[in-house]
Coordinates of C-alpha atoms and ligand atoms in Angstrom, one line a residue:
X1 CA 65.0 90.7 131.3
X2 CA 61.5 89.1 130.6
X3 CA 59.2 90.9 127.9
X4 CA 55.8 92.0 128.9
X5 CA 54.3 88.4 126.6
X6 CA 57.0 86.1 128.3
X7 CA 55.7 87.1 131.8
X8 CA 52.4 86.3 130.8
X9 CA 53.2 83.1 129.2
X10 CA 55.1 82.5 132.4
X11 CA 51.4 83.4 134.3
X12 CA 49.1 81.1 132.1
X13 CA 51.8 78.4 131.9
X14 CA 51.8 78.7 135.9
X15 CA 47.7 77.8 135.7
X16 CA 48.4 74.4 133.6
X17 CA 45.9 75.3 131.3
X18 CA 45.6 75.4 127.4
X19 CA 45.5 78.9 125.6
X20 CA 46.2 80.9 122.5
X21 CA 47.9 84.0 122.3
X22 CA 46.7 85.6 118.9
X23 CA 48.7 88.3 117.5
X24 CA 46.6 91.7 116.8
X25 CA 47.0 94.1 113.9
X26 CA 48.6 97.1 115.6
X27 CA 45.6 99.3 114.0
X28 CA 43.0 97.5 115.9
X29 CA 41.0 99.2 118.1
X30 CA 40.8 98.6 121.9
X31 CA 36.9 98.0 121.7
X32 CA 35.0 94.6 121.8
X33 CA 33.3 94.9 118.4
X34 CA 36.7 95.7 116.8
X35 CA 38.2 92.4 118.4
X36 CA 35.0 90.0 117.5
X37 CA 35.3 90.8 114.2
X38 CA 38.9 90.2 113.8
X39 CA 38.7 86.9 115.4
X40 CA 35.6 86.4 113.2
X41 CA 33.6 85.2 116.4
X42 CA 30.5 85.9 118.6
X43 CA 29.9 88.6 120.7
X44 CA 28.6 85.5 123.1
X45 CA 32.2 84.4 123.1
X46 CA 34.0 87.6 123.9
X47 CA 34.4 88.5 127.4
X48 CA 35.4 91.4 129.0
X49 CA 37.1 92.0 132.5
X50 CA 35.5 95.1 134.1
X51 CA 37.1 96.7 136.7
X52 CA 35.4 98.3 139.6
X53 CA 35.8 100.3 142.8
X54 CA 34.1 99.2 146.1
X55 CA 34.1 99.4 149.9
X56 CA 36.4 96.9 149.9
X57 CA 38.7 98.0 147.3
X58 CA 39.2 97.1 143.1
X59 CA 37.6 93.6 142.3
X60 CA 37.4 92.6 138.7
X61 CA 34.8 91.3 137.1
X62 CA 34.5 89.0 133.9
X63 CA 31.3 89.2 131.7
X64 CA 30.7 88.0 128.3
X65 CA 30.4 90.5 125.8
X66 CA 27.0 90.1 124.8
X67 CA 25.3 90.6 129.1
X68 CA 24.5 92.9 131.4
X69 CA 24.9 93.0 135.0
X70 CA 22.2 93.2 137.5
X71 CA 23.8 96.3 139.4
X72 CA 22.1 95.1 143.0
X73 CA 22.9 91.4 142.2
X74 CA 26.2 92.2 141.6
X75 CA 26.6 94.1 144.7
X76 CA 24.7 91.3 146.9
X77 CA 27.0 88.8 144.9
X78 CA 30.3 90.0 146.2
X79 CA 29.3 91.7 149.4
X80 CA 29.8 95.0 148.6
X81 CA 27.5 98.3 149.7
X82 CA 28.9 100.6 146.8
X83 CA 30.4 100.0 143.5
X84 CA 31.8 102.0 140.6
X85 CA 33.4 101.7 137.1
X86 CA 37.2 101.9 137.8
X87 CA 38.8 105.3 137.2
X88 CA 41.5 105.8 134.4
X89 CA 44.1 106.1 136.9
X90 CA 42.8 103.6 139.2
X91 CA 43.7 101.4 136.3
X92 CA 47.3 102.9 135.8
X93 CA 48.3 102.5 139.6
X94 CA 47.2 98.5 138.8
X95 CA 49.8 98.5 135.2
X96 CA 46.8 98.6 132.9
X97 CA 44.1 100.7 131.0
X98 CA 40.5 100.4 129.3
X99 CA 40.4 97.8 126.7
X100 CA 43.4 95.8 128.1
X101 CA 42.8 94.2 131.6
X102 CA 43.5 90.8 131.1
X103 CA 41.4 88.0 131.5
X104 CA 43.9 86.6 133.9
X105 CA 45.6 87.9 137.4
X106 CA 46.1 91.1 138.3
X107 CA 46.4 91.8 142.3
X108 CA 42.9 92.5 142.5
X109 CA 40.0 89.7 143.7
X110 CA 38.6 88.0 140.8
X111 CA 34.7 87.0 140.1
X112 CA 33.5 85.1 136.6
X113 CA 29.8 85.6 135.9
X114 CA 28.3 82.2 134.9
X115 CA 27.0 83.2 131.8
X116 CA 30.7 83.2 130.7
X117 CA 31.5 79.8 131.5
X118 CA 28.2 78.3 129.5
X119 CA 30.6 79.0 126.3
X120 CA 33.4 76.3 124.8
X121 CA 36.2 78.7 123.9
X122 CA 36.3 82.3 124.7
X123 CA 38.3 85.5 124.1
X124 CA 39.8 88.6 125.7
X125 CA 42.6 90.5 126.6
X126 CA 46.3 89.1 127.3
X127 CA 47.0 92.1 128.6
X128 CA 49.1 93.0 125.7
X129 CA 48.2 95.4 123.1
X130 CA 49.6 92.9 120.7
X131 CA 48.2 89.5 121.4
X132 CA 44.5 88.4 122.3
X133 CA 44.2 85.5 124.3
X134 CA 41.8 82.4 123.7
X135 CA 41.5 79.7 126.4
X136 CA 38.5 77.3 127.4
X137 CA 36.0 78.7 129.6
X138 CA 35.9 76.4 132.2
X139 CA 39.5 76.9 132.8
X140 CA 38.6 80.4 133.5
X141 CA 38.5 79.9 137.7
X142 CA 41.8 78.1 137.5
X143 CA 43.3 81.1 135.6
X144 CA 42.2 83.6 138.1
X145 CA 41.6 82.0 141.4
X146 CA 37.7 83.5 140.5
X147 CA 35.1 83.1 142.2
X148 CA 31.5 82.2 140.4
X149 CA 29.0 84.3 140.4
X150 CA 25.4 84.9 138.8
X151 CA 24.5 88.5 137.6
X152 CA 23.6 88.8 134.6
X153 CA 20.6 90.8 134.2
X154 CA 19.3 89.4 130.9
X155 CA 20.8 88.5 127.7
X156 CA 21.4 91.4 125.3
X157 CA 20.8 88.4 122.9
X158 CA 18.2 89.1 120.2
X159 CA 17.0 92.6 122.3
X160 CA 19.1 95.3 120.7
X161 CA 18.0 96.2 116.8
X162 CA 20.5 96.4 114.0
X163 CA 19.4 98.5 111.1
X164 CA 21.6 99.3 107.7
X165 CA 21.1 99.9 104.8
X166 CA 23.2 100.6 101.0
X167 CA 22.1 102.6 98.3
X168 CA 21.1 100.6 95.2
X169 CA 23.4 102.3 92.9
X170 CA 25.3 99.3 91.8
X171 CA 27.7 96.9 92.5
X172 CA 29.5 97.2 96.0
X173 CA 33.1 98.1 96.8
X174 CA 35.5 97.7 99.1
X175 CA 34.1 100.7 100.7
X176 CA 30.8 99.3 101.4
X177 CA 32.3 96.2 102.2
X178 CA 34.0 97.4 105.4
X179 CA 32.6 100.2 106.5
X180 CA 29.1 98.6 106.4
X181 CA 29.0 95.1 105.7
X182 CA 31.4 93.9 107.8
X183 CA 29.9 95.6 110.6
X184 CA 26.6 93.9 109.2
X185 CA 28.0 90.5 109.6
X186 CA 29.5 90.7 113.1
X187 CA 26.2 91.9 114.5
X188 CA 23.9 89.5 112.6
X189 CA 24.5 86.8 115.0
X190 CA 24.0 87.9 118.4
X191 CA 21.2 91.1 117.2
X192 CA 17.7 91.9 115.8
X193 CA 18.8 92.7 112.5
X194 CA 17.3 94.4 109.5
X195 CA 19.2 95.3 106.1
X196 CA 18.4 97.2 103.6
X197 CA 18.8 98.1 100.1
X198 CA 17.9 101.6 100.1
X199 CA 16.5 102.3 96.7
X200 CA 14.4 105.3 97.4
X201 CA 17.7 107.0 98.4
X202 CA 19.6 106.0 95.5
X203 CA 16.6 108.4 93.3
X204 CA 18.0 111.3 95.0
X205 CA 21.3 111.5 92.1
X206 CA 21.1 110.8 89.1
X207 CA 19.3 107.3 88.2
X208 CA 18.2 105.1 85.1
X209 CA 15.1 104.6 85.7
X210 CA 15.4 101.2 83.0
X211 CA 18.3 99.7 85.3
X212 CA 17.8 100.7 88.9
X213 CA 15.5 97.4 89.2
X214 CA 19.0 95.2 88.8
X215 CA 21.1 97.5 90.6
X216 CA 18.3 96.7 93.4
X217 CA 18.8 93.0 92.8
X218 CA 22.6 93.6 92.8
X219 CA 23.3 94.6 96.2
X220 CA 21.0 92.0 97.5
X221 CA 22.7 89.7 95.9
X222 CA 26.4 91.0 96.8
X223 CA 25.1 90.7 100.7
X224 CA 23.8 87.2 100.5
X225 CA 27.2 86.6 99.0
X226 CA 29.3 88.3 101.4
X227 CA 27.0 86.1 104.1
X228 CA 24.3 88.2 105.5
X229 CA 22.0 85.4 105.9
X230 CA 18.1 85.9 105.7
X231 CA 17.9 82.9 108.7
X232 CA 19.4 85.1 111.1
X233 CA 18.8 88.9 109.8
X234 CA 15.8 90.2 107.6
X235 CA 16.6 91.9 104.1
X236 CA 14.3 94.7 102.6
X237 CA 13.9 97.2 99.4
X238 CA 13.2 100.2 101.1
X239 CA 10.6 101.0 98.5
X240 CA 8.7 97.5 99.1
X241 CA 7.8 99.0 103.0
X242 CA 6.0 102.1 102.5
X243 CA 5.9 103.2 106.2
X244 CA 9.4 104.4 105.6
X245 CA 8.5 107.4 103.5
X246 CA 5.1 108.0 105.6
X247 CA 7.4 108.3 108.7
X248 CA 10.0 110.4 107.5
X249 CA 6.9 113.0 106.7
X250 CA 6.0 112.8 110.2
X251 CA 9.7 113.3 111.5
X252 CA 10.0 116.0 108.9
X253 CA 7.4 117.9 111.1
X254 CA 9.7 117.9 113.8
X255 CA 12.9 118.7 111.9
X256 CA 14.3 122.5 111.3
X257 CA 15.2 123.0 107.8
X258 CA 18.3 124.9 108.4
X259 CA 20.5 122.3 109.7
X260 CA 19.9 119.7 106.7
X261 CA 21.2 122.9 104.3
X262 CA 24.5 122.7 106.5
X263 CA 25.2 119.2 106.3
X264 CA 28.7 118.4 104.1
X265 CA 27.2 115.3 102.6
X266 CA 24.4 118.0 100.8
X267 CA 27.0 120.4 100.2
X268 CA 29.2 117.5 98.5
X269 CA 26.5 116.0 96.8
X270 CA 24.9 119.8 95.3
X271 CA 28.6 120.7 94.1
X272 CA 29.0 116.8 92.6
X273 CA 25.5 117.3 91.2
X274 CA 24.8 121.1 90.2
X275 CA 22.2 120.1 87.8
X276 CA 20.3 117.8 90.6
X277 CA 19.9 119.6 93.7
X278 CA 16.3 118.2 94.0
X279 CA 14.1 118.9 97.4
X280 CA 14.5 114.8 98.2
X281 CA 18.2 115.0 98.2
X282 CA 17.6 117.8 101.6
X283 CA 15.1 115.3 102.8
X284 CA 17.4 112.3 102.9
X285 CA 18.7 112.4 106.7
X286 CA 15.1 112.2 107.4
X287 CA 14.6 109.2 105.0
X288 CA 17.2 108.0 106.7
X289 CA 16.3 108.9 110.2
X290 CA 12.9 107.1 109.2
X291 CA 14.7 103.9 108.2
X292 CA 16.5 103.2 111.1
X293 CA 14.0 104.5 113.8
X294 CA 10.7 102.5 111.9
X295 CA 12.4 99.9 113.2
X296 CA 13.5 101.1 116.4
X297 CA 17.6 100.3 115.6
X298 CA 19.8 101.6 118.0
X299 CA 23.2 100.1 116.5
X300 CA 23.8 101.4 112.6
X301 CA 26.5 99.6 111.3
X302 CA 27.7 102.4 108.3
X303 CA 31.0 104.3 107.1
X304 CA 31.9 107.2 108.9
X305 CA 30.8 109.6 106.1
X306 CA 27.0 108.7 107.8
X307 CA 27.8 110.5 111.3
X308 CA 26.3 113.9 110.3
X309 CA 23.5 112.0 109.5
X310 CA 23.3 109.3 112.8
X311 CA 23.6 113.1 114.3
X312 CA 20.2 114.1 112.7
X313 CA 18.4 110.8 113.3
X314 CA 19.3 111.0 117.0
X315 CA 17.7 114.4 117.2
X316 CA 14.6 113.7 115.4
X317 CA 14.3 110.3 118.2
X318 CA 15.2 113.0 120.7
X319 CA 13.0 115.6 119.3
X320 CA 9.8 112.8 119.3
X321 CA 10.1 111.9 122.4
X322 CA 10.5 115.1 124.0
X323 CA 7.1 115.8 122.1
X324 CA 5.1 112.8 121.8
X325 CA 6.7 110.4 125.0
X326 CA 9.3 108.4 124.7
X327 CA 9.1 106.5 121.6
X328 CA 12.2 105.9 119.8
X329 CA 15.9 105.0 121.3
X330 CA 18.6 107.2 120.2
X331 CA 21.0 105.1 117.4
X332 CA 24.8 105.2 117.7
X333 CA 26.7 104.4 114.7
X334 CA 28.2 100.8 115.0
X335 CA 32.1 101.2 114.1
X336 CA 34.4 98.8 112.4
X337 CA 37.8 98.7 111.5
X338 CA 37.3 100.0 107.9
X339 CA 35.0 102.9 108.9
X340 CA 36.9 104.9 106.5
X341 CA 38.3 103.4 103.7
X342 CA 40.3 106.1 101.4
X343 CA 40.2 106.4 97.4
X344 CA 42.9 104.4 95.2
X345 CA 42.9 107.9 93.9
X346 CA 45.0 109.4 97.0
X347 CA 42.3 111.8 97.9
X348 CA 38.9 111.5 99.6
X349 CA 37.1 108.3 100.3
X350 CA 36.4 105.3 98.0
X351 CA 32.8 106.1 96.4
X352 CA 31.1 104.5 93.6
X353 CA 30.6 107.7 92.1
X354 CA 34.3 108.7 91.7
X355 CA 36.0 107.3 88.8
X356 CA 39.1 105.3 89.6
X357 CA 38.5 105.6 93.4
X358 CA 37.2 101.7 94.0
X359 CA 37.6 98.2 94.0
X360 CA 34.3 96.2 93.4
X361 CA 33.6 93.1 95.4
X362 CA 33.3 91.5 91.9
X363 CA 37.1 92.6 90.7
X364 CA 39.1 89.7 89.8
X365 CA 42.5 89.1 90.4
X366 CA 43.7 90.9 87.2
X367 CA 41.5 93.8 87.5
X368 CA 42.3 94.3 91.2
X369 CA 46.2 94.3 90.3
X370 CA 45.8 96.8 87.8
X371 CA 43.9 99.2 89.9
X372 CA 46.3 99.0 92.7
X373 CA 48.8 99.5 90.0
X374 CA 47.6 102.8 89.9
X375 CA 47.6 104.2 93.2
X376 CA 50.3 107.3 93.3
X377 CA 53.0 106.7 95.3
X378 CA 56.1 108.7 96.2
X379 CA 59.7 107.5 95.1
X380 CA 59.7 105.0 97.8
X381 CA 63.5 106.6 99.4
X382 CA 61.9 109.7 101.9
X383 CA 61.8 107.6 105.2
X384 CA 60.1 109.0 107.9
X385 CA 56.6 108.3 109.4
X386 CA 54.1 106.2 107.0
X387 CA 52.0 110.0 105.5
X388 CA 48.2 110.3 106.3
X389 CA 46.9 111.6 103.1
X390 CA 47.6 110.2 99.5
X391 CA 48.2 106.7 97.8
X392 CA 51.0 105.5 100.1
X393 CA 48.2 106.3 103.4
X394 CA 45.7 104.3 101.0
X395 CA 47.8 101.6 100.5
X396 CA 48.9 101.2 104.3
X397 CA 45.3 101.5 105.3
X398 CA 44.8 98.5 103.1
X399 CA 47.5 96.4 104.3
X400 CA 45.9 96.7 107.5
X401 CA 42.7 96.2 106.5
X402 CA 43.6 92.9 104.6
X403 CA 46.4 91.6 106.4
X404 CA 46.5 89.2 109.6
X405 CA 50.3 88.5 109.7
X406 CA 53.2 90.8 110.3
X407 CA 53.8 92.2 106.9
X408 CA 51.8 95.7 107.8
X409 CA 54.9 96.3 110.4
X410 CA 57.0 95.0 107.9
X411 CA 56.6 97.9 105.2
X412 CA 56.3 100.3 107.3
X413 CA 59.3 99.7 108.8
X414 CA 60.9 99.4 104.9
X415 CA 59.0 102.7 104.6
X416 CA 60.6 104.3 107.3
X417 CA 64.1 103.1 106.4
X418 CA 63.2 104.4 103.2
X419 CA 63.7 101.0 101.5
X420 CA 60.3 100.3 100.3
X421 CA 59.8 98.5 97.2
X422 CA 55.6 99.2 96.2
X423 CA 55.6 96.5 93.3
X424 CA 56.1 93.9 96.0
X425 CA 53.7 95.7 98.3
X426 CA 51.0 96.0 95.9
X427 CA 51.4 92.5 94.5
X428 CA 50.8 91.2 98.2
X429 CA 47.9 93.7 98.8
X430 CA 46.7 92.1 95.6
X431 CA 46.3 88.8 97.0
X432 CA 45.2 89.3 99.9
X433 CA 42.5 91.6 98.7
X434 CA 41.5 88.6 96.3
X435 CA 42.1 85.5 99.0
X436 CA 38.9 87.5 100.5
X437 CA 37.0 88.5 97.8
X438 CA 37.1 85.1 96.0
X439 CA 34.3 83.1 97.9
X440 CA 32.0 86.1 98.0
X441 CA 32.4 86.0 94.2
X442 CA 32.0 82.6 94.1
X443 CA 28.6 82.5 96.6
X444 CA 27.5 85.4 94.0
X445 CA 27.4 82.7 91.3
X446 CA 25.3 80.4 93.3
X447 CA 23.0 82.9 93.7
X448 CA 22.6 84.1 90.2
X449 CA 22.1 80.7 89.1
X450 CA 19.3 80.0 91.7
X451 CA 16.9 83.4 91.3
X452 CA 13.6 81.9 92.8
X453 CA 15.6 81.2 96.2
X454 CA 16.4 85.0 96.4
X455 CA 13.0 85.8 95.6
X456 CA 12.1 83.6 98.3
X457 CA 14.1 85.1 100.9
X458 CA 12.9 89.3 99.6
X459 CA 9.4 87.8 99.7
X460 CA 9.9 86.2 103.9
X461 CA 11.9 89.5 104.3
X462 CA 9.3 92.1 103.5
X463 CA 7.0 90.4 105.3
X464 CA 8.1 90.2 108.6
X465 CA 9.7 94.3 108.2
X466 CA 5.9 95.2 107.1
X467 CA 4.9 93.4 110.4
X468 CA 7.1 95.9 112.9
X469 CA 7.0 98.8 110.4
X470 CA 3.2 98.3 111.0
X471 CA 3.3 98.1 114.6
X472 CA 5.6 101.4 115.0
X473 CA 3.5 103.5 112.7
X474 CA 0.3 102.3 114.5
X475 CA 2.3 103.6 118.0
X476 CA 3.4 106.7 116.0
X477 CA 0.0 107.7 114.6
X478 CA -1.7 107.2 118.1
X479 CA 1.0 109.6 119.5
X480 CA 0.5 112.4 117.0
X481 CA -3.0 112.6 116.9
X482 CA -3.7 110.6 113.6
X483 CA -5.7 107.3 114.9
X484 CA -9.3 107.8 114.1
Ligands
LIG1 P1 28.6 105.2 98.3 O1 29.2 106.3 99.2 O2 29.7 104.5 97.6 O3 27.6 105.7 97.3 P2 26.5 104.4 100.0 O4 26.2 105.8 100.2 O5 25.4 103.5 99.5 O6 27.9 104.2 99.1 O7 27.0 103.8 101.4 C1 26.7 102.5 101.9 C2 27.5 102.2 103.1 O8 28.9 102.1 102.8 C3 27.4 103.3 104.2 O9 27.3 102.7 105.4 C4 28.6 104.1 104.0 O10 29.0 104.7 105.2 C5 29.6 103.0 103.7 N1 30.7 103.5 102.9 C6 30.7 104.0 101.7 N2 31.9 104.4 101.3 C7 32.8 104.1 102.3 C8 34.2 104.2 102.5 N3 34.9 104.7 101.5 N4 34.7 103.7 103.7 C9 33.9 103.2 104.6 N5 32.6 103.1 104.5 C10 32.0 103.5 103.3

């Protein structure tokens, strides 16, 4: 009997057409942005088969990732008087579920929105959990019988704004790196992005006044190196666009005070801090509800530790609006794969203000062995399911993070036969952690070397986020009552 991959290989091999089936990492997410970052392409060269109901039955429909359909078009397009998104079990009767209808046959009638077939190779679903598939677009109708249609509505293209930001508290880590930067980079291409070094946050522990100017300078520099680049995104210092702190006043108006004093981040940072529990450290949702709505963002690409506050930010848009008119969209955290990446330490997250719980983006090899030297593990014998919490779940999460091949599966299967051998694990996770790391560090150098080019790119930077922080406070300042 036929495996699920063999009878699509059978299907596409049917079609006469090229293609790639690309394993996935079995922690992978069934969403788009999970998927274009993995493959390290374009949201304009992802596409996505939506399935609807209509009058005449379920019709697929394949869009790039990075459009919208015209509803009525799309109706006129395929001559149907009603249409609605697919239900869950509309999509079980046809063998498949969100996230995995494949770009290719299923028993349904087929359409291809033009947009999709302007691209050279594209992306989507096999069908299979396991494998993405890769073909050339225009072999798309030959795939799929499909029909050509145009519906797009308008490019999301250069429309939707990206805001993010990292606290200037030093060098990045691994942390950082893919819980926010990553996210950073996937969106930079296709989005209106803005990125931030947040400096005025990073006052609100504990600071040295004589070195916060190079830990400023530091995180700029580690995301030019990771690749944020100033042609296609613009980079800030928080503190160099005043209209951040004059429009977290005005949202403070709005905001109850209750609610901040019941956020775990506060609570975490007053019991880390007992000395320090200064009015700004309350205040820094707002801040941070400031940052991202001066700017309009409505995609923040951060960790998962920022929810509570992407919860706060979309009241205080909420709360605006309902007062003022509608003003402001309501953000929703971007999410990547690393959205939560746990402490070497076994417990809690990796934060640069845990000792022991990091790897830096600057770590070499050596120092990046001997860390991961250090993560606890258990005697290596119990079998059983891979645990959740401790060094063993750190080092799995990891290995999934880091690794494109099979070897993820492969220990946890040795750690479920309760043959495991964590030298050989770690020495791996080593690598790989390094075979990434290594050109960032390298593009860090480059940077160092050449200071008036990053001076060149805060200078164009600040000046175009002064521009649109300009304009919203203008808008802001008519609303509530402060234009004279
Ligand atoms: P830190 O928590 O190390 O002080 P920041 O508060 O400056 O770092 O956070 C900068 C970005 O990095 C935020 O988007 C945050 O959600 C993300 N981040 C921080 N730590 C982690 C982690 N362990 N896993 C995933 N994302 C993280």
């Amino acid at each position: 009997m036929k495996n699920k991959i063999q009878l699509i290989e059978d299907k596409l091999k049917k079609s006469g057409i090229k293609y790639n089936l690309i394993p996935l990492p079995e922690s992978l997410p069934l969403d788009i942005p999970s998927h274009v970052m993995f493959y390290k392409i374009t949201f304009s060269q992802a596409t996505a088969t939506i399935l609807y109901k209509t009058d005449k039955g379920i019709v697929a429909i394949q869009r790039r990732a990075d459009t919208k359909f015209n509803l009525e078009k799309l109706k006129q397009a395929i001559g149907v008087k009603q249409l609605e998104f697919a239900s869950e079990s509309d999509l079980r009767e046809l063998g498949t579920k969100n996230g995995l209808v494949p770009l290719f046959g299923l028993q349904v009638k087929y359409f291809i929105d033009k947009k999709v077939l302007e691209q050279g190779k594209i992306y989507g679903s096999s069908g299979d959990g396991l494998f993405g598939l890769a073909i050339q677009a225009k072999d798309l109708p030959k795939v799929n019988n499909g029909q050509i249609i145009d519906v797009t509505e308008r490019p999301i293209l250069g429309k939707k704004r990206v805001y993010s930001g990292v606290r200037a508290t030093g060098r990045l880590h691994l942390g950082n790196y893919l819980g926010a930067v990553k996210g950073m980079l996937a969106l930079q291409d296709d989005y209106d992005c803005t990125f931030s070094v947040v400096d005025l946050h990073a006052m609100t522990t504990p600071y040295d006044p004589k070195t916060l100017k190079d830990s400023i300078r530091s995180v700029i520099l580690d995301f030019l190196s990771a690749g944020l680049d100033p042609e296609k995104c613009r980079l800030e210092i928080q503190s160099q666009v005043p209209q951040h702190t004059e429009l977290s006043f005005l949202l403070a108006t709005l905001y109850p005070l209750a609610p901040l004093e019941d956020l775990p981040t506060f609570k975490d940072k007053k019991a880390q801090y007992p000395k320090n529990v200064n009015t700004a450290l309350l205040y820094y949702p707002i801040l941070m509800a400031a940052d991202v709505l001066l700017y309009k963002g409505e995609l923040v690409p951060v960790g998962i530790d920022q929810e509570p506050h992407m919860e706060v930010m979309r009241e205080c848009a909420r709360k605006f609006n309902q007062v003022y008119g509608d003003t402001f969209p309501e953000p929703y955290r971007f999410k990547t794969m690393g959205e939560y990446v746990p402490s070497l330490t076994g417990a809690g997250k990796m934060s640069k203000t845990v000792e022991g719980s990091f790897i830096n983006l600057n770590d070499d090899f050596e120092t990046i062995k001997r860390k991961l030297a250090k993560v606890p593990t258990d005697a290596g014998t119990t079998g059983g399911d891979v645990p959740k919490i401790g060094g063993v779940a750190t080092l799995f999460v990891l290995l999934a993070l880091f690794n494109r091949d099979d070897m993820h599966k492969k220990y946890k299967q040795d750690y479920m036969d309760g043959k495991i051998r964590y030298g050989e694990l770690k020495a791996f996770l080593s690598e790989r952690i390094y075979d990434e790391l290594k050109p960032i560090q390298e593009k860090r150098k480059y940077f160092e070397e050449h200071p008036k080019i990053v001076d060149e790119i805060l200078k164009m930077g600040n000046e175009k986020c002064l521009k649109i922080a300009e304009e919203t406070m203008k808008e802001v300042k008519e609303k509530m009552g402060l234009s004279i």
